[in-house]
XYZ file of C-alpha atoms in Angstrom:
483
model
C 7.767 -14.960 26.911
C 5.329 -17.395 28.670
C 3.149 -19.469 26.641
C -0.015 -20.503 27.499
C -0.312 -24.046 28.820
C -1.661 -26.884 26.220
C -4.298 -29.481 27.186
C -5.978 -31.870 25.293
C -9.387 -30.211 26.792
C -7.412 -26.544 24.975
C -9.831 -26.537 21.018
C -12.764 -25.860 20.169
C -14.369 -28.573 17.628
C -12.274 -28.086 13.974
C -13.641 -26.682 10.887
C -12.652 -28.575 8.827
C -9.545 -31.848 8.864
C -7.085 -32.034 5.925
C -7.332 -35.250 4.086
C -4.621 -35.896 1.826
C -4.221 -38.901 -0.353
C -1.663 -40.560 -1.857
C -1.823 -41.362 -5.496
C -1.611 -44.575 -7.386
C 2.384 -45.193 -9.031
C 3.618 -45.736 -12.277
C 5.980 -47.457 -13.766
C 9.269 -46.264 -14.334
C 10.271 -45.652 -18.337
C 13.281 -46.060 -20.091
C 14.877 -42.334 -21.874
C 15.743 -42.235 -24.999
C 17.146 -38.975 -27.416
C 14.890 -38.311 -30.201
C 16.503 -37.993 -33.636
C 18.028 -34.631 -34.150
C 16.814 -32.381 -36.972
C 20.039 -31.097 -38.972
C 18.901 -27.600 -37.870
C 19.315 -27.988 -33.904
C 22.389 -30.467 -34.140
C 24.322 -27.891 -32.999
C 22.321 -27.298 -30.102
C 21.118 -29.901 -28.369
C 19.960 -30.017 -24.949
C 18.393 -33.219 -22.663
C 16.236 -32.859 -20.096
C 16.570 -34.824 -16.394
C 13.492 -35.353 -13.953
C 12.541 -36.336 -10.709
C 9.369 -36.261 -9.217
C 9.485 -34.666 -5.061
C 5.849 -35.684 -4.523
C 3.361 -38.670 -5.273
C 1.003 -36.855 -2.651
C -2.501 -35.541 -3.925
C -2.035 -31.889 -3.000
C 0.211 -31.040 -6.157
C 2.580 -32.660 -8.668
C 6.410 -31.403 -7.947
C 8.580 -32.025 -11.201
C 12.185 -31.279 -10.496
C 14.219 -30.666 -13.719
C 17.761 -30.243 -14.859
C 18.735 -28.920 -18.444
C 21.614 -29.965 -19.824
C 24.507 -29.534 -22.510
C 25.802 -32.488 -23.443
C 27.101 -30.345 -26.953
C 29.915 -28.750 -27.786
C 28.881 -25.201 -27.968
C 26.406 -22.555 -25.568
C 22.876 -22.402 -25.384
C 20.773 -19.535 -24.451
C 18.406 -20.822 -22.068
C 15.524 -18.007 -23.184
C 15.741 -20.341 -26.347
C 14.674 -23.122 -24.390
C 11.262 -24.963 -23.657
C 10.376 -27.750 -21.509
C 6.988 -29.912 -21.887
C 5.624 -31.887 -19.148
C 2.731 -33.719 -20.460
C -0.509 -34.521 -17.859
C -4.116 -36.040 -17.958
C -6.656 -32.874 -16.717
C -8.975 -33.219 -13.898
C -12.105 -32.617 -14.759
C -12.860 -29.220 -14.592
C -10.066 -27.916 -13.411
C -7.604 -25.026 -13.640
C -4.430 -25.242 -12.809
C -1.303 -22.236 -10.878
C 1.859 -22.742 -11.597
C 4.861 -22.146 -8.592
C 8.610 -22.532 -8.610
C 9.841 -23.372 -4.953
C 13.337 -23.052 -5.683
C 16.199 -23.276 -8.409
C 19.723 -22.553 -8.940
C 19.206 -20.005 -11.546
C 16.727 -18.088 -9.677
C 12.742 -18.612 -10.164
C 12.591 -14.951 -11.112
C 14.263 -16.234 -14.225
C 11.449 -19.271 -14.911
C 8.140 -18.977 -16.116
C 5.337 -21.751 -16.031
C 2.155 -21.543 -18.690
C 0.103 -24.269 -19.637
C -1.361 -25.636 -22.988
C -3.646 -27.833 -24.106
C -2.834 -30.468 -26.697
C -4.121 -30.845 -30.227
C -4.660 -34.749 -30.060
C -5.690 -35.813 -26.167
C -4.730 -39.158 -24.989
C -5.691 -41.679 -22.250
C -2.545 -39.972 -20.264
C -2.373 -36.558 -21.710
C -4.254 -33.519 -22.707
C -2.518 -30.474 -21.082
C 0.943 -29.289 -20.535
C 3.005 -27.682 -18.630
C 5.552 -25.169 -20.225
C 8.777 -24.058 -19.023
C 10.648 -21.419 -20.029
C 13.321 -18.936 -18.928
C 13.650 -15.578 -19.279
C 16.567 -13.660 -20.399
C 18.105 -13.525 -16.949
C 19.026 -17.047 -16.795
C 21.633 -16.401 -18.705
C 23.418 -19.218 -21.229
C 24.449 -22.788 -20.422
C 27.918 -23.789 -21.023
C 28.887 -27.106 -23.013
C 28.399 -29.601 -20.674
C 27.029 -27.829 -18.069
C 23.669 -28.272 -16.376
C 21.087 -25.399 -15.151
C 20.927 -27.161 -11.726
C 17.857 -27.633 -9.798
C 14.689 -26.039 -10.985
C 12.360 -27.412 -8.076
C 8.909 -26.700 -9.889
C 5.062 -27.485 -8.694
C 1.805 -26.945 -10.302
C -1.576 -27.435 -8.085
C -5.430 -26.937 -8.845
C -6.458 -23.249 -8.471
C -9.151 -24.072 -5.983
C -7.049 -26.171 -4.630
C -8.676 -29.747 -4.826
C -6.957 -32.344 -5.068
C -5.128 -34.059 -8.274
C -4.353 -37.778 -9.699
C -1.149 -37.797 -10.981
C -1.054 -41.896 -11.502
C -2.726 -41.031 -14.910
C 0.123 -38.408 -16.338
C 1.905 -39.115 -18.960
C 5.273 -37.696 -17.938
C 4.556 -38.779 -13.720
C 6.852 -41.257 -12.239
C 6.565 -42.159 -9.058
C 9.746 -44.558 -9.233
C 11.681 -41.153 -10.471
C 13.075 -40.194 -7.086
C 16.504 -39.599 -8.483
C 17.716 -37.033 -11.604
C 18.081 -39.262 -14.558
C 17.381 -38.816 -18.091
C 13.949 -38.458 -19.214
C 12.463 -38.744 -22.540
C 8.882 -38.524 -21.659
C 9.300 -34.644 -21.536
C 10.240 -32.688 -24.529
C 13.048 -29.701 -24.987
C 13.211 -27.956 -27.978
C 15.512 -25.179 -28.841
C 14.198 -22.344 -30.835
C 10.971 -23.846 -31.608
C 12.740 -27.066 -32.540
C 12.314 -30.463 -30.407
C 15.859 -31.710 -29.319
C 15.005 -34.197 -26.622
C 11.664 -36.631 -25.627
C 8.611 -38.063 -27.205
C 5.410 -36.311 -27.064
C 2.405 -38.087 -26.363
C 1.178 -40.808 -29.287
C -0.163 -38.311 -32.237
C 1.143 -34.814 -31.111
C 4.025 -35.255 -32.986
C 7.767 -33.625 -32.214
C 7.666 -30.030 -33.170
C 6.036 -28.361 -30.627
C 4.511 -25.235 -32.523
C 1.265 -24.521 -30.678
C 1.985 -22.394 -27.799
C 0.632 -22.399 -24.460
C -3.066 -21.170 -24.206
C -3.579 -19.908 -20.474
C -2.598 -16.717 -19.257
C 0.548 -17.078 -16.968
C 0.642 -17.450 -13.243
C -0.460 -13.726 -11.822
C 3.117 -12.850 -10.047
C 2.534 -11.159 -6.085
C 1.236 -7.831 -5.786
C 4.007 -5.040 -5.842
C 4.480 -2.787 -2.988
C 3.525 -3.732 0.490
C 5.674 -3.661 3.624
C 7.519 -6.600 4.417
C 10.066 -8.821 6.479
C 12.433 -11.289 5.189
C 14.765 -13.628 6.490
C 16.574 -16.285 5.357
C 18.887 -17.032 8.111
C 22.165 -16.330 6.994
C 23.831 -15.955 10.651
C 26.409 -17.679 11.718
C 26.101 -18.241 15.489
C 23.214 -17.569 18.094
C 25.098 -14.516 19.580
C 26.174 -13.281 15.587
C 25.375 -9.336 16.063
C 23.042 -9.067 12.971
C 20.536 -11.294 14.844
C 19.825 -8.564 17.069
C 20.336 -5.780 14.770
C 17.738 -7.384 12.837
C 15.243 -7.611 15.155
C 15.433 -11.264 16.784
C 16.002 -12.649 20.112
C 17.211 -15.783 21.101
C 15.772 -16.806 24.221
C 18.001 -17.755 27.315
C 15.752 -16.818 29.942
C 13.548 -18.971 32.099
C 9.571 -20.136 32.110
C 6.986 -22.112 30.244
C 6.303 -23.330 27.851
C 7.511 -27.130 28.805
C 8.532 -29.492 31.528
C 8.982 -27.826 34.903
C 13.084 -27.347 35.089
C 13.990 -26.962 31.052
C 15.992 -24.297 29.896
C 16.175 -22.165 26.763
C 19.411 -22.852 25.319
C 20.634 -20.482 23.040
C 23.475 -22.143 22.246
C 21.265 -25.032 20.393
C 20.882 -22.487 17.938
C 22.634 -22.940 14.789
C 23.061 -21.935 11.065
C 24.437 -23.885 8.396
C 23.569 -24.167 4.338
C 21.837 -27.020 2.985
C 20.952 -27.103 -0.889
C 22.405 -23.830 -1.190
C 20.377 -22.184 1.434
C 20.802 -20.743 4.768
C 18.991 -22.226 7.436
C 18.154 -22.438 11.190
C 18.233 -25.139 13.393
C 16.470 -25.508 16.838
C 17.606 -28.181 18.159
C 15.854 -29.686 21.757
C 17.629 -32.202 23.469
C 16.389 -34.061 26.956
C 17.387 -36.956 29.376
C 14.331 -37.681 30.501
C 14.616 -34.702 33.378
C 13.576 -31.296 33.737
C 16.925 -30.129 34.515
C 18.694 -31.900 31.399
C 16.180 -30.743 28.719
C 17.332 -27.371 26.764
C 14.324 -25.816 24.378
C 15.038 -23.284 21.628
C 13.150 -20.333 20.966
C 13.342 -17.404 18.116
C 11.114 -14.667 18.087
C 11.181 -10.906 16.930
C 11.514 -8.329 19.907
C 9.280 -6.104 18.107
C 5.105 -7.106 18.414
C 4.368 -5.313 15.130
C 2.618 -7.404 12.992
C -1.043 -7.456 12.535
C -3.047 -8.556 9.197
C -1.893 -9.857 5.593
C 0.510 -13.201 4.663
C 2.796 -14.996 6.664
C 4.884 -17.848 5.683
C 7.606 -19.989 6.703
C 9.444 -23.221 5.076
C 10.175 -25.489 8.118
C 11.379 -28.881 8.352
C 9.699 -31.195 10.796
C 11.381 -34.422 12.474
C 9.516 -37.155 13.958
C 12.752 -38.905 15.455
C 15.868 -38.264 16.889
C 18.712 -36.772 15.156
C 21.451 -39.533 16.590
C 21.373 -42.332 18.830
C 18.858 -42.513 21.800
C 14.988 -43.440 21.977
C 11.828 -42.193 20.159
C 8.566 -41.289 21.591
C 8.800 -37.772 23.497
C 6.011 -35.178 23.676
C 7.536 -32.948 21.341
C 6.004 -29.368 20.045
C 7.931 -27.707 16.467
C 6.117 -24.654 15.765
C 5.810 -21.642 13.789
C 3.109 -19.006 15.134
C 2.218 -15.281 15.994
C 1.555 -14.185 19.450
C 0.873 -10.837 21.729
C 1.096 -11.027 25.228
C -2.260 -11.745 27.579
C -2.116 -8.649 29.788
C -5.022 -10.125 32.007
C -6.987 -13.714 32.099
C -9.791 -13.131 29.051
C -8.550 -10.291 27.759
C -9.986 -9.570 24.421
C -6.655 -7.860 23.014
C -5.376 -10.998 23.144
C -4.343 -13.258 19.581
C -2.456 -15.991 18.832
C -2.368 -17.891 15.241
C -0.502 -21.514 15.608
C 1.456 -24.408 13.516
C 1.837 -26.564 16.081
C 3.319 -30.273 14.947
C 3.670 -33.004 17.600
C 5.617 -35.815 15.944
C 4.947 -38.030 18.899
C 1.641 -36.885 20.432
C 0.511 -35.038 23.148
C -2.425 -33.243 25.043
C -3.979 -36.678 24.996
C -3.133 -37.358 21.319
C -1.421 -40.738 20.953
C 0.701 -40.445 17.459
C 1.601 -37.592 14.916
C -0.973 -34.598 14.650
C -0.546 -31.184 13.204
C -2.749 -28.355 14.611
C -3.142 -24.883 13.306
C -5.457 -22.982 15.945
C -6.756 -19.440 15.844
C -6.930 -17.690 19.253
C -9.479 -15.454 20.739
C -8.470 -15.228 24.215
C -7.802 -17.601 27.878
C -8.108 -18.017 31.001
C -4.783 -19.849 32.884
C -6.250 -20.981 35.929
C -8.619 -22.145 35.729
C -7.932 -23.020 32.715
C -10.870 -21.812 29.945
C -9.689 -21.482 26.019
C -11.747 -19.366 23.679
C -10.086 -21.419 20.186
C -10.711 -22.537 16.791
C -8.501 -25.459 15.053
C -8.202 -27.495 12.311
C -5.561 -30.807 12.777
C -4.730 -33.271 10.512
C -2.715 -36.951 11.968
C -0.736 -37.774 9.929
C 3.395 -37.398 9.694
C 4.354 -34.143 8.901
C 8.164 -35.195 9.055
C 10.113 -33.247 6.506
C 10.154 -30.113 4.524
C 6.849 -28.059 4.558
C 5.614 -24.743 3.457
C 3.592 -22.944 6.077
C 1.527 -20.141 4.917
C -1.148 -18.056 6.930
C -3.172 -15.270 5.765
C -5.235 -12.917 7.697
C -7.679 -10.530 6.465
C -10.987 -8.373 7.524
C -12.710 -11.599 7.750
C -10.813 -15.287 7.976
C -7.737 -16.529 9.094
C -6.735 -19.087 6.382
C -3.889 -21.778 6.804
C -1.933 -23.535 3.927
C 0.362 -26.058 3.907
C 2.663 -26.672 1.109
C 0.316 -25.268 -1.229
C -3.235 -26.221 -0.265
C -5.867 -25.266 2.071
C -5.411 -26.987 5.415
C -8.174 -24.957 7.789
C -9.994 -21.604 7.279
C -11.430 -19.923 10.471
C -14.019 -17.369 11.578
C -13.978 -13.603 11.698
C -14.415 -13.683 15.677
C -10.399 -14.853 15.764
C -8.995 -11.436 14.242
C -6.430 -10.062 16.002
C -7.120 -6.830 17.893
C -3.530 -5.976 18.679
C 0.033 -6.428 17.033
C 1.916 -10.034 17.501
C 5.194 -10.522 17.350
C 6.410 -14.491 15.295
C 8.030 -16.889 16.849
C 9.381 -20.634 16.128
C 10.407 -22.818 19.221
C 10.194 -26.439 19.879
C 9.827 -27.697 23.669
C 8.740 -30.936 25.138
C 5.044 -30.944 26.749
C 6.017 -34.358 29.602
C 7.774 -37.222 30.143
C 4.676 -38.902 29.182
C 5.956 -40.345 25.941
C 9.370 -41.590 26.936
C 10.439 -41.631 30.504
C 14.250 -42.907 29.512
C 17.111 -41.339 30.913
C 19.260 -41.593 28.062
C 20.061 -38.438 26.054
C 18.617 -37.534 22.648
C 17.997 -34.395 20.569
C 15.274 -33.549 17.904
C 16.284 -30.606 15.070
C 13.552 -28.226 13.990
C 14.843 -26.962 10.871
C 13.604 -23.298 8.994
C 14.288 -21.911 5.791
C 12.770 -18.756 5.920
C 10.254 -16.184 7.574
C 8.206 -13.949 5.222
C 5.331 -11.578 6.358
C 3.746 -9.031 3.999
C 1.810 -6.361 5.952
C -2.077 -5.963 4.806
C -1.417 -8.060 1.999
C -2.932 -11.984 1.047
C -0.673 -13.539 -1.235
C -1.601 -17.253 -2.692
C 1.108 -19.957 -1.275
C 2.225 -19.980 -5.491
C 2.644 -15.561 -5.145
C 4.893 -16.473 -1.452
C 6.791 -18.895 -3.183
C 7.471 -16.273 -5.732
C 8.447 -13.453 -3.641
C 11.090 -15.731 -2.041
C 12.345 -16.565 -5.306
C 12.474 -12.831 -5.828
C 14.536 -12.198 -3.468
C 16.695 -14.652 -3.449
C 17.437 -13.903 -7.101
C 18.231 -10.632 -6.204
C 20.635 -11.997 -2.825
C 18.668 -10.399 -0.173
C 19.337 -12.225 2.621
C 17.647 -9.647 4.942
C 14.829 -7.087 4.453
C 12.131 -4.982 7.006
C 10.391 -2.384 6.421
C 6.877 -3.049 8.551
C 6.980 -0.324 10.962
C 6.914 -0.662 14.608
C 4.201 2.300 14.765
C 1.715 0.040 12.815
């Protein structure tokens, strides 16, 4: 499928432009095991921490529970406390993005404590349910790659929280959370005058899970070559054939499509590699066969690389995307729609460094060229792991990414006509690196989701993954191709 060409002369004036902070650090803190009452001797647990984010947007604490006893413990028996300083005002969703023993099994409330300090007034409470099963003597739950965020979104100070470090980049022991086991503290220090027996429960309502029903696609890439049958069984193609987007004399290589499992995931790779001439760059492309999805969520985790994989040199006008497209059946055509997360590590269309655009199309004219457009962009490096969520209703089109509110746009964008989703990566010129020597850039995915007619919150996504995952779905579709 032809893309339509990019220009920097392509977007309408944004909305709005993410800004996204990066909070003040903290020192790092030294563990150490409270004293055991005699009653929970028998049962201890310890907690270890790490924190995946310093950024503004929302505090990530990873945890591990562990055994270090001699004996089981039932992990529905089991609380975790992570202690923080409030915002003013604000409200606070818990999310789990992933964890060994299955975020279905993990709940998240918070709490607010009896005796507020300078670096702690609420709390965060984890628990698990029944499903989580026990944890062996000297065993360890394994990741449990938590978030919490600011209902509306805002952004937070975590230099001020109690149980924040921003040194914490590796699982260690960490004593300024608390465990208890059966309402009895086995591990940490609360905050100065909140004592050790943690015996007031949480006071907000839970995190409201995702709607039930609802038509959906899944897919977590568990292939195991571009040409593995239940690619195109399920739907996908993998493009070989010729055509735009990118330099004049690329190819889609199908080949440089691969699957392997990282962090106990599937995932895809798209990888683009180039010499610095048409005829030695090979793009990668993914896209359903079917154009049969209209309104509700859609969401995607996708890693983003600003450099090369191996040896060779930096700088070339790369695209990574993840976006929804129908076909333009004739220049202006109002049928037309296109919804795009479009990151170019090394600039482009004029752009002279990293920028991520998410645009909202209306309709365009090739030649000459005339875009009808709304975007929001935000330049800054996006390298990494990111969660890419788009929701489309009766009267916005609103983009997330991981977790917060990156652009909203207008009702005049709506699509008119069925899309199919896509993820390639392709190089716009030789403009950013003219060397002949070879080098390759990965584009990395964890999963597609799209819930027909539905909006989900990036925290209710998260937790439909995590559904399914606990349950081992690798694969599900049931949005009709009839609409």
């Amino acid at each position: 499928m032809n893309r339509p060409p990019r220009s920097a002369s392509r977007f309408s004036s944004p909305i709005m432009r993410a800004a996204i902070g990066v909070a003040a650090v903290t020192g790092l803190c030294s563990a150490a095991l409270t004293a055991l009452p005699a009653s929970a001797a028998a049962q201890p647990v310890k907690v270890q921490y790490r924190q995946s984010s310093t950024g503004s947007d929302q505090a990530e604490p990873w945890f591990k529970v562990v055994n270090p006893g001699s004996a089981a413990v039932a992990l529905s028996q089991v609380k975790i406390r992570y202690y923080f300083k409030a915002d003013a005002g604000a409200s606070y969703t818990f999310a789990c993005s992933w964890a060994v023993k299955g975020c279905a099994n993990i709940t998240g409330t918070f709490g607010t404590l009896a005796n507020p300090t300078a670096t702690a007034d609420r709390y965060l409470e984890i628990g698990f349910t029944s499903g989580a099963g026990s944890l062996a003597a000297g065993a360890d739950t394994g990741d449990m790659q938590l978030r919490f965020f600011r209902s509306n979104w805002a952004s937070l100070n975590q230099s001020d929280d109690y149980s924040f470090s921003a040194a914490q980049t590796a699982y260690g022991d960490w004593s300024k959370v608390t465990a208890s086991v059966g309402g009895t503290t086995v591990w940490g220090t609360a905050p100065e005058g909140n004592g050790s027996d943690p015996t007031t429960p949480p006071t907000d309502p839970p995190t409201t899970p995702p709607p039930g029903g609802g038509t959906a696609l899944f897919d977590d890439f568990n292939y195991s070559a571009y040409n593995d049958p239940a690619i195109d069984s399920h739907g996908w193609s993998v493009r070989s054939n010729s055509g735009g987007p990118g330099v004049s004399g690329a190819t889609w290589a199908p080949q440089n499509v691969t699957f392997a499992t990282e962090s106990g995931n599937s995932v895809m790779n798209l990888e683009t590699s180039t010499a610095g001439t048409g005829e030695s760059t090979k793009q990668t492309e993914v896209l359903t066969k079917a154009l049969k999805f209209k309104n509700g969520t859609y969401a995607a985790r996708v890693k983003f690389a600003d450099a090369p994989k191996a040896t060779g040199p930096d700088g070339d006008h790369l695209v990574q995307t993840f976006f929804t497209i129908n076909q333009l059946k004739a220049p202006m055509a109002d049928d037309y729609a296109e919804y795009d997360f479009e990151y170019l590590p090394n600039g482009g269309w004029g752009e002279p460094s990293n920028i991520l655009y998410t645009t909202s199309w209306e309709t365009y004219n090739p030649d000459p060229w005339q875009a009808v457009n709304q975007h929001s962009e935000s330049r800054q490096s996006y390298a990494g792991w990111h969660d890419l969520v788009v929701t489309i209703d009766s009267a916005h089109i609103t983009y997330y990414i991981d977790g917060a509110q990156f652009g909203q746009h207008d009702a005049q964008y709506l699509p008119e006509a069925p899309m199919s989703i896509n993820f390639n990566q392709w190089l716009i010129d030789f403009g950013g690196q003219a060397s002949t020597t070879p080098r390759a850039y990965d584009q990395k995915v964890d999963y597609v989701l799209h819930v027909k007619d539905q909006v989900l919150t990036p925290a209710q996504v998260n937790a439909k993954v995590a559904a399914y995952r606990a349950a081992g779905t690798h694969f599900e579709d049931t949005v009709s191709s009839t609409g």
